């Protein structure tokens, strides 16, 4: 910043709003993609969920694939976390949009008493 220029507070506030909006939107998109991928994985594992949930070792599926039961737990946990994070991000975007749409409260002017310098009553 050049030394002779004044700071433009509204433009700084708009830049901050833009950064917050971009962060939340990116987080919502990323969480949505992860939830979508884990949802597809869960749909694929759904027919074998009972076997995977009760087994302690690797399970051989009818297709010949060997699958460890932890895949089901990881898929369920990741899906739940990504879905929750995505919903929280979208809620945050909606909340910010609603808050930013409200008019700012009028700045109260400081009273004259607050502007006066305190006087020293004891003079020598």
Short mmCIF file of C-alpha atoms in Angstrom, two decimals, residues 45-122:
data_model
loop_
_atom_site.label_atom_id
_atom_site.label_comp_id
_atom_site.label_asym_id
_atom_site.label_seq_id
_atom_site.Cartn_x
_atom_site.Cartn_y
_atom_site.Cartn_z
CA UNK A 45 -21.39 -52.41 -0.62
CA UNK A 46 -25.04 -52.47 0.47
CA UNK A 47 -25.76 -56.08 -0.64
CA UNK A 48 -22.82 -57.29 1.47
CA UNK A 49 -23.35 -54.99 4.46
CA UNK A 50 -24.55 -57.72 6.83
CA UNK A 51 -21.59 -59.98 6.05
CA UNK A 52 -19.10 -57.10 6.30
CA UNK A 53 -20.60 -55.78 9.54
CA UNK A 54 -20.40 -59.13 11.34
CA UNK A 55 -17.06 -60.34 9.99
CA UNK A 56 -13.74 -59.75 11.70
CA UNK A 57 -11.49 -60.77 8.82
CA UNK A 58 -11.42 -60.23 5.07
CA UNK A 59 -14.55 -61.43 3.26
CA UNK A 60 -14.59 -63.05 -0.17
CA UNK A 61 -17.49 -61.66 -2.17
CA UNK A 62 -19.39 -63.77 -4.72
CA UNK A 63 -17.58 -61.90 -7.49
CA UNK A 64 -14.26 -63.23 -6.13
CA UNK A 65 -13.07 -59.96 -4.64
CA UNK A 66 -11.63 -59.97 -1.13
CA UNK A 67 -12.78 -57.05 0.98
CA UNK A 68 -11.89 -56.06 4.51
CA UNK A 69 -14.85 -55.12 6.77
CA UNK A 70 -13.21 -51.82 7.67
CA UNK A 71 -14.13 -50.54 4.19
CA UNK A 72 -17.78 -50.45 5.20
CA UNK A 73 -17.04 -48.57 8.42
CA UNK A 74 -14.77 -46.08 6.64
CA UNK A 75 -17.34 -45.52 3.88
CA UNK A 76 -20.20 -44.94 6.34
CA UNK A 77 -18.13 -42.60 8.51
CA UNK A 78 -16.76 -40.63 5.57
CA UNK A 79 -20.21 -40.31 4.03
CA UNK A 80 -21.71 -39.05 7.30
CA UNK A 81 -18.91 -36.53 7.95
CA UNK A 82 -18.91 -35.23 4.37
CA UNK A 83 -22.69 -34.92 4.34
CA UNK A 84 -22.70 -33.06 7.65
CA UNK A 85 -19.89 -30.76 6.58
CA UNK A 86 -21.59 -30.05 3.26
CA UNK A 87 -24.91 -29.26 4.92
CA UNK A 88 -23.21 -27.03 7.50
CA UNK A 89 -21.38 -25.15 4.74
CA UNK A 90 -24.57 -24.61 2.75
CA UNK A 91 -26.35 -23.46 5.91
CA UNK A 92 -23.46 -21.06 6.58
CA UNK A 93 -23.75 -19.65 3.05
CA UNK A 94 -27.49 -19.11 3.45
CA UNK A 95 -27.02 -17.55 6.88
CA UNK A 96 -24.28 -15.20 5.63
CA UNK A 97 -26.39 -14.16 2.67
CA UNK A 98 -29.30 -13.35 4.96
CA UNK A 99 -27.10 -11.43 7.42
CA UNK A 100 -25.34 -9.48 4.68
CA UNK A 101 -28.68 -8.54 3.10
CA UNK A 102 -29.75 -6.69 6.25
CA UNK A 103 -28.97 -3.00 6.35
CA UNK A 104 -26.12 -2.05 8.63
CA UNK A 105 -27.14 -0.32 11.85
CA UNK A 106 -26.70 3.43 11.72
CA UNK A 107 -23.46 4.45 13.33
CA UNK A 108 -24.26 6.54 16.35
CA UNK A 109 -22.43 9.81 16.55
CA UNK A 110 -20.31 10.19 19.66
CA UNK A 111 -21.70 12.66 22.13
CA UNK A 112 -19.95 15.92 22.82
CA UNK A 113 -19.00 14.74 26.29
CA UNK A 114 -17.04 11.87 24.81
CA UNK A 115 -15.21 14.23 22.46
CA UNK A 116 -14.08 16.66 25.18
CA UNK A 117 -10.75 16.10 26.78
CA UNK A 118 -10.89 15.47 30.49
CA UNK A 119 -9.90 18.58 32.37
CA UNK A 120 -7.69 18.54 35.39
CA UNK A 121 -9.78 20.16 38.10
CA UNK A 122 -6.90 20.68 40.46
#
